[in-house]
Amino acid sequence: MTTNATPEKFNLFSFQGKMKILHLSWIAFFITFMVWFNFAPMLMAVKESLGLTTAEVKTLLILNVAFTIPARVIVGMLTDKYGPRLIYTGLLAICSIPCFAFAMADTFTQAAIARFALGLIGAGFVVGIRLVSEWFPHNELGTAEGIYGGWGNFGSAAAAFTLPTVAAICAGVFGGEEGWRWAMGLTGLVSLLYSFVFYKNVSDTPKGSTYYRPKKAGAMEVTSKGDFWLLLVMKIPMYGALALLTWKLSPAGISMFSEFVVNTIYVGLAALYLFDSYHVWQVNKNIFVEPVAEIHKYSFKQVAVLNILYFATFGSELAVISMLPLFFSETFELTPVVAGMVASAYAFMNLMSRPGGGWLSDRYGRKPVLLILTAGLAIGYFVMGQVDSSWAVWLAVVAAMACSFFVQAGEGAVFAAVPLIKRRMTGQIAGMTGAYGNVGAVVYLTVLSLVDYSTFFLVIAATAVVGFIALLMMKEPEGHIAEVQEDGTVELISVS
């Protein structure tokens, strides 16, 4: 048996070998999150500058995470085929364009198109998951993926903490009340410049290691008839979330689209699902003719469980970091700058929580840790549902941070398991699991547009309970993953 890991020790203060890749990867993800959520901390300034209604602002929050649903699946497939270095570089460079476009928007429609397009940058997460999995052995993978995800996710906290101040400084230097445009444009410039740094300094695998690619392109491979049908079922919520967004933009919502356009989109989504299902059939029709060799099998049920868990964990994080500045501002009558700084405490927990979840998963097992963290997640959001203006602000912040620990540690534990299912399909599996996080965000933010804050948090708590029940059906990853090399030989990669 061989391994794709380099032999050096896990030393966070090193910038050589696998540690260099880890640091360059989390910085890339940090930048994508900073760009992706540069809107939330300056929401009130944008609202006043563009003359938006509260409904339009909440719609922008949903649009910001919607496109990431298909993008993560597609980018995951592209990563498996072309490698993380090329795909991450292109993503960082291309997504600077809608960032600049939003900074220059003058109408709701322009802002909506730019925010929707910016959802593409949220797909960067799955690229780094594959890259890190190529450089680290299984016994360090949860910790490494946790650092990548947690420190990268901190980009949203950095945006909440710094961008309102940057906007105020820019407004003072350049005059006017639109310093937010300069602040957002700056994040796009950082993304563009870092794309060159990333391309120059990263390689897909350690020297001499094999980069495994899917045997078939176009759809996820499964290895049994039951998994085939389960895959088709698990794709429905991804299209359903986009249909939910369409409804939000319909005359029943904010009337951005006419009834004819809305119905056309519904038909188009149904056609896309059928087309997607056809591709799944083309890739997997052989399993209906002959059984898959036992050594090559994997259980798609494992993927389905992780999808549900990420719906509750990352889906809730995206929704909460989008609305938390507004929640603190309205509940405790704080200024936008102070509300942004206070709300950043939720995302601040990413620095330790997500790596901690990965480390715990490495040490004590994937399933036991996920069970504990998911239970904590449900309790945490139940407590958040009790917060109102009668609470002391510091106590509300403590509740948010405690809840955030379980959310982000749970994310780390989920993606400690993802690369252990099928190595050559890690990008696709990460893409689908990651997309479910955005499905959750769209659902939760749509719920937020219809109910009060307390009910919003309680709905998340209820879905966490569903995730806990689904988790009981998960099996602890163990044994070896069989991967076919380009010369036809089989390599066994240990996962236990």
Short mmCIF file of C-alpha atoms in Angstrom, two decimals, residues 64-358:
data_model
loop_
_atom_site.label_atom_id
_atom_site.label_comp_id
_atom_site.label_asym_id
_atom_site.label_seq_id
_atom_site.Cartn_x
_atom_site.Cartn_y
_atom_site.Cartn_z
CA ASN A 64 -26.16 35.54 -2.70
CA VAL A 65 -26.23 31.82 -1.81
CA ALA A 66 -28.52 30.41 -4.53
CA PHE A 67 -26.13 30.03 -7.49
CA THR A 68 -23.66 28.20 -5.26
CA ILE A 69 -26.00 25.19 -5.28
CA PRO A 70 -25.35 24.12 -8.90
CA ALA A 71 -21.92 25.79 -8.89
CA ARG A 72 -20.54 23.52 -6.16
CA VAL A 73 -21.65 20.40 -8.02
CA ILE A 74 -20.23 21.59 -11.33
CA VAL A 75 -17.00 22.94 -9.84
CA GLY A 76 -16.56 19.69 -7.91
CA MET A 77 -16.71 17.73 -11.17
CA LEU A 78 -14.32 20.15 -12.89
CA THR A 79 -11.90 19.86 -9.97
CA ASP A 80 -11.85 16.06 -10.19
CA LYS A 81 -11.17 16.30 -13.93
CA TYR A 82 -8.76 19.25 -14.27
CA GLY A 83 -7.22 19.55 -10.80
CA PRO A 84 -7.62 22.08 -7.94
CA ARG A 85 -4.79 24.41 -8.96
CA LEU A 86 -6.35 25.44 -12.26
CA ILE A 87 -9.95 25.55 -11.05
CA TYR A 88 -9.27 27.57 -7.87
CA THR A 89 -7.15 30.05 -9.82
CA GLY A 90 -9.88 30.58 -12.40
CA LEU A 91 -12.56 30.93 -9.74
CA LEU A 92 -10.68 33.63 -7.82
CA ALA A 93 -10.02 35.63 -10.98
CA ILE A 94 -13.45 35.28 -12.63
CA CYS A 95 -15.44 36.09 -9.49
CA SER A 96 -13.71 39.45 -9.07
CA ILE A 97 -15.88 40.61 -12.00
CA PRO A 98 -19.33 40.33 -10.33
CA CYS A 99 -17.75 41.74 -7.17
CA PHE A 100 -16.76 44.88 -9.08
CA ALA A 101 -20.20 44.90 -10.74
CA PHE A 102 -21.99 44.92 -7.38
CA ALA A 103 -19.76 47.74 -6.16
CA MET A 104 -20.93 49.81 -9.15
CA ALA A 105 -24.62 48.81 -9.06
CA ASP A 106 -27.21 51.60 -9.08
CA THR A 107 -30.46 49.61 -9.11
CA PHE A 108 -31.90 46.56 -7.37
CA THR A 109 -31.84 44.58 -10.63
CA GLN A 110 -28.14 45.28 -11.18
CA ALA A 111 -27.38 44.39 -7.56
CA ALA A 112 -29.48 41.22 -7.78
CA ILE A 113 -27.68 39.96 -10.90
CA ALA A 114 -24.27 40.68 -9.38
CA ARG A 115 -25.09 38.99 -6.05
CA PHE A 116 -26.49 35.94 -7.85
CA ALA A 117 -23.34 35.66 -9.97
CA LEU A 118 -21.16 36.06 -6.87
CA GLY A 119 -22.62 32.81 -5.58
CA LEU A 120 -20.10 31.14 -7.90
CA ILE A 121 -17.24 32.04 -5.58
CA GLY A 122 -18.84 29.97 -2.82
CA ALA A 123 -17.92 26.89 -4.86
CA GLY A 124 -14.26 27.48 -4.01
CA PHE A 125 -14.69 25.45 -0.84
CA VAL A 126 -14.98 22.10 -2.62
CA VAL A 127 -11.80 22.77 -4.62
CA GLY A 128 -9.71 23.09 -1.48
CA ILE A 129 -11.29 19.99 0.06
CA ARG A 130 -9.93 17.91 -2.83
CA LEU A 131 -6.55 19.66 -2.78
CA VAL A 132 -6.00 19.18 0.96
CA SER A 133 -7.08 15.53 0.74
CA GLU A 134 -4.32 14.93 -1.82
CA TRP A 135 -1.60 16.17 0.53
CA PHE A 136 -2.55 14.79 3.96
CA PRO A 137 -2.82 11.21 5.32
CA HIS A 138 -6.11 9.93 6.73
CA ASN A 139 -5.05 10.36 10.37
CA GLU A 140 -4.42 14.10 9.81
CA LEU A 141 -7.15 14.72 7.27
CA GLY A 142 -9.91 15.84 9.64
CA THR A 143 -7.62 18.34 11.32
CA ALA A 144 -6.25 19.64 8.01
CA GLU A 145 -9.70 19.95 6.41
CA GLY A 146 -10.97 21.61 9.59
CA ILE A 147 -8.21 24.21 9.48
CA TYR A 148 -8.85 24.80 5.79
CA GLY A 149 -12.59 25.23 6.29
CA GLY A 150 -12.51 26.99 9.65
CA TRP A 151 -9.79 29.52 8.95
CA GLY A 152 -11.24 30.09 5.50
CA ASN A 153 -14.76 30.61 6.85
CA PHE A 154 -13.30 33.27 9.11
CA GLY A 155 -13.27 35.47 6.00
CA SER A 156 -16.91 36.29 6.75
CA ALA A 157 -15.97 37.46 10.25
CA ALA A 158 -13.09 39.48 8.86
CA ALA A 159 -15.51 41.13 6.43
CA ALA A 160 -18.02 41.89 9.21
CA PHE A 161 -15.31 43.27 11.47
CA THR A 162 -13.32 45.37 8.98
CA LEU A 163 -15.39 46.37 5.95
CA PRO A 164 -17.70 48.87 7.72
CA THR A 165 -14.58 50.65 9.02
CA VAL A 166 -12.92 50.51 5.59
CA ALA A 167 -16.10 51.93 4.06
CA ALA A 168 -16.14 54.78 6.61
CA ILE A 169 -12.49 55.60 5.88
CA CYS A 170 -13.10 55.54 2.12
CA ALA A 171 -16.13 57.80 2.52
CA GLY A 172 -13.95 60.24 4.45
CA VAL A 173 -11.15 60.16 1.90
CA PHE A 174 -13.22 60.21 -1.30
CA GLY A 175 -16.26 62.04 0.04
CA GLY A 176 -19.92 61.10 -0.27
CA GLU A 177 -21.91 58.43 1.52
CA GLU A 178 -20.94 55.48 -0.66
CA GLY A 179 -17.74 54.25 0.91
CA TRP A 180 -19.23 50.73 0.81
CA ARG A 181 -18.53 50.66 -2.94
CA TRP A 182 -14.81 51.13 -2.39
CA ALA A 183 -14.74 48.53 0.36
CA MET A 184 -16.47 45.91 -1.78
CA GLY A 185 -14.35 46.73 -4.81
CA LEU A 186 -11.24 46.23 -2.67
CA THR A 187 -12.28 42.65 -1.83
CA GLY A 188 -12.64 41.92 -5.56
CA LEU A 189 -9.16 43.30 -6.22
CA VAL A 190 -7.69 41.09 -3.49
CA SER A 191 -9.35 38.04 -5.08
CA LEU A 192 -7.96 38.88 -8.50
CA LEU A 193 -4.41 39.43 -7.26
CA TYR A 194 -4.37 36.28 -5.13
CA SER A 195 -5.36 34.13 -8.11
CA PHE A 196 -1.88 34.74 -9.55
CA VAL A 197 -0.22 33.90 -6.21
CA PHE A 198 -2.17 30.65 -5.94
CA TYR A 199 -1.43 29.48 -9.48
CA LYS A 200 2.29 30.10 -9.11
CA ASN A 201 2.76 28.33 -5.77
CA VAL A 202 0.42 25.31 -5.73
CA SER A 203 0.56 21.83 -7.28
CA ASP A 204 -2.28 19.30 -7.30
CA THR A 205 -0.38 16.49 -5.58
CA PRO A 206 2.97 15.84 -3.91
CA LYS A 207 5.73 14.97 -6.38
CA GLY A 208 5.40 11.40 -7.61
CA SER A 209 1.79 10.94 -6.40
CA THR A 210 -1.12 9.98 -8.62
CA TYR A 211 -4.05 12.36 -9.11
CA TYR A 212 -7.06 10.06 -9.37
CA ARG A 213 -9.79 11.10 -11.79
CA PRO A 214 -13.32 9.71 -12.17
CA LYS A 215 -13.61 6.91 -14.71
CA LYS A 216 -16.64 8.65 -16.22
CA ALA A 217 -17.48 12.33 -16.43
CA GLY A 218 -20.81 14.14 -16.41
CA ALA A 219 -22.45 12.72 -13.30
CA MET A 220 -21.65 11.02 -9.99
CA GLU A 221 -20.90 7.32 -10.12
CA VAL A 222 -22.80 4.94 -7.86
CA THR A 223 -22.23 1.24 -7.32
CA SER A 224 -25.67 -0.29 -6.73
CA LYS A 225 -29.23 -0.01 -8.05
CA GLY A 226 -30.52 1.29 -4.73
CA ASP A 227 -27.86 4.00 -4.70
CA PHE A 228 -28.87 5.01 -8.23
CA TRP A 229 -32.42 5.78 -7.13
CA LEU A 230 -31.26 7.42 -3.90
CA LEU A 231 -28.96 9.73 -5.91
CA LEU A 232 -31.92 10.83 -8.06
CA VAL A 233 -33.99 11.52 -4.92
CA MET A 234 -31.16 13.50 -3.29
CA LYS A 235 -30.89 15.74 -6.34
CA ILE A 236 -34.49 16.94 -6.00
CA PRO A 237 -33.89 19.37 -3.08
CA MET A 238 -31.16 21.15 -5.07
CA TYR A 239 -33.62 21.96 -7.85
CA GLY A 240 -36.34 22.58 -5.27
CA ALA A 241 -34.23 25.29 -3.61
CA LEU A 242 -33.87 27.08 -6.94
CA ALA A 243 -37.64 26.77 -7.46
CA LEU A 244 -38.12 28.26 -3.98
CA LEU A 245 -35.94 31.21 -4.96
CA THR A 246 -37.97 31.64 -8.15
CA TRP A 247 -41.15 31.74 -6.09
CA LYS A 248 -39.54 34.42 -3.92
CA LEU A 249 -38.97 36.54 -7.04
CA SER A 250 -42.50 35.91 -8.37
CA PRO A 251 -45.56 38.17 -8.01
CA ALA A 252 -46.30 36.24 -4.82
CA GLY A 253 -42.95 37.47 -3.47
CA ILE A 254 -41.26 40.71 -4.51
CA SER A 255 -42.59 40.73 -8.10
CA MET A 256 -39.19 40.85 -9.79
CA PHE A 257 -40.41 38.32 -12.38
CA SER A 258 -43.77 38.07 -14.13
CA GLU A 259 -45.96 34.99 -13.79
CA PHE A 260 -44.93 33.90 -17.31
CA VAL A 261 -41.21 34.15 -16.53
CA VAL A 262 -41.68 32.29 -13.24
CA ASN A 263 -43.57 29.43 -14.91
CA THR A 264 -40.93 29.27 -17.63
CA ILE A 265 -38.22 28.91 -15.00
CA TYR A 266 -40.20 26.16 -13.26
CA VAL A 267 -40.46 24.24 -16.53
CA GLY A 268 -36.78 24.84 -17.20
CA LEU A 269 -35.80 23.49 -13.77
CA ALA A 270 -37.93 20.38 -14.33
CA ALA A 271 -36.28 19.87 -17.74
CA LEU A 272 -32.82 20.32 -16.20
CA TYR A 273 -33.61 17.71 -13.57
CA LEU A 274 -34.68 15.24 -16.24
CA PHE A 275 -31.56 16.03 -18.28
CA ASP A 276 -29.41 15.59 -15.16
CA SER A 277 -31.13 12.27 -14.44
CA TYR A 278 -30.38 11.13 -17.98
CA HIS A 279 -26.68 11.84 -17.43
CA VAL A 280 -26.80 9.89 -14.18
CA TRP A 281 -28.29 6.98 -16.13
CA GLN A 282 -25.66 7.21 -18.88
CA VAL A 283 -22.83 7.09 -16.34
CA ASN A 284 -24.32 4.32 -14.22
CA LYS A 285 -26.43 2.13 -16.53
CA ASN A 286 -23.84 -0.63 -16.36
CA ILE A 287 -24.84 -1.42 -12.76
CA PHE A 288 -28.22 -2.64 -14.05
CA VAL A 289 -26.44 -5.13 -16.31
CA GLU A 290 -23.60 -6.46 -14.20
CA PRO A 291 -22.74 -6.13 -10.50
CA VAL A 292 -19.87 -3.91 -9.40
CA ALA A 293 -16.87 -5.73 -7.94
CA GLU A 294 -16.96 -5.62 -4.14
CA ILE A 295 -13.57 -3.91 -3.93
CA HIS A 296 -14.86 -0.92 -5.94
CA LYS A 297 -18.15 -0.44 -4.10
CA TYR A 298 -19.02 2.47 -1.84
CA SER A 299 -22.26 3.36 -0.08
CA PHE A 300 -24.01 6.46 -1.41
CA LYS A 301 -26.11 6.40 1.77
CA GLN A 302 -23.01 7.78 3.49
CA VAL A 303 -23.08 10.75 1.11
CA ALA A 304 -26.81 11.27 1.67
CA VAL A 305 -26.38 11.43 5.45
CA LEU A 306 -23.53 13.93 5.15
CA ASN A 307 -25.68 16.01 2.78
CA ILE A 308 -28.44 16.27 5.40
CA LEU A 309 -25.97 17.15 8.14
CA TYR A 310 -24.38 19.87 6.03
CA PHE A 311 -27.84 21.25 5.24
CA ALA A 312 -28.26 21.88 8.97
CA THR A 313 -24.69 22.95 9.78
CA PHE A 314 -23.31 25.01 6.92
CA GLY A 315 -26.78 25.95 5.68
CA SER A 316 -27.57 27.52 9.02
CA GLU A 317 -24.16 29.21 9.19
CA LEU A 318 -24.65 30.88 5.80
CA ALA A 319 -28.12 32.03 6.77
CA VAL A 320 -27.12 33.26 10.21
CA ILE A 321 -24.00 35.20 9.17
CA SER A 322 -26.16 36.84 6.50
CA MET A 323 -28.80 38.02 8.95
CA LEU A 324 -27.02 38.29 12.30
CA PRO A 325 -25.83 41.93 11.92
CA LEU A 326 -29.43 42.93 11.15
CA PHE A 327 -30.71 40.77 14.05
CA PHE A 328 -28.43 42.46 16.59
CA SER A 329 -29.10 45.89 15.10
CA GLU A 330 -32.88 45.55 15.34
CA THR A 331 -33.09 43.55 18.57
CA PHE A 332 -30.69 45.69 20.62
CA GLU A 333 -30.82 48.98 18.61
CA LEU A 334 -27.11 48.95 17.79
CA THR A 335 -25.42 51.00 15.07
CA PRO A 336 -24.50 49.11 11.86
CA VAL A 337 -20.77 49.19 12.70
CA VAL A 338 -21.27 47.91 16.25
CA ALA A 339 -23.83 45.31 15.11
CA GLY A 340 -21.39 44.04 12.48
CA MET A 341 -18.60 43.74 15.05
CA VAL A 342 -20.85 41.98 17.57
CA ALA A 343 -22.24 39.61 14.95
CA SER A 344 -18.72 38.70 13.82
CA ALA A 345 -18.37 36.76 17.09
CA TYR A 346 -20.46 33.99 15.51
CA ALA A 347 -18.09 33.56 12.57
CA PHE A 348 -15.06 34.23 14.78
CA MET A 349 -15.55 30.78 16.29
CA ASN A 350 -14.47 29.29 12.94
CA LEU A 351 -10.82 29.83 13.89
CA MET A 352 -10.91 27.00 16.44
CA SER A 353 -14.28 25.26 16.16
CA ARG A 354 -14.05 23.79 12.68
CA PRO A 355 -10.45 22.58 13.09
CA GLY A 356 -11.51 21.28 16.51
CA GLY A 357 -14.35 19.29 14.97
CA GLY A 358 -11.94 17.76 12.46
#
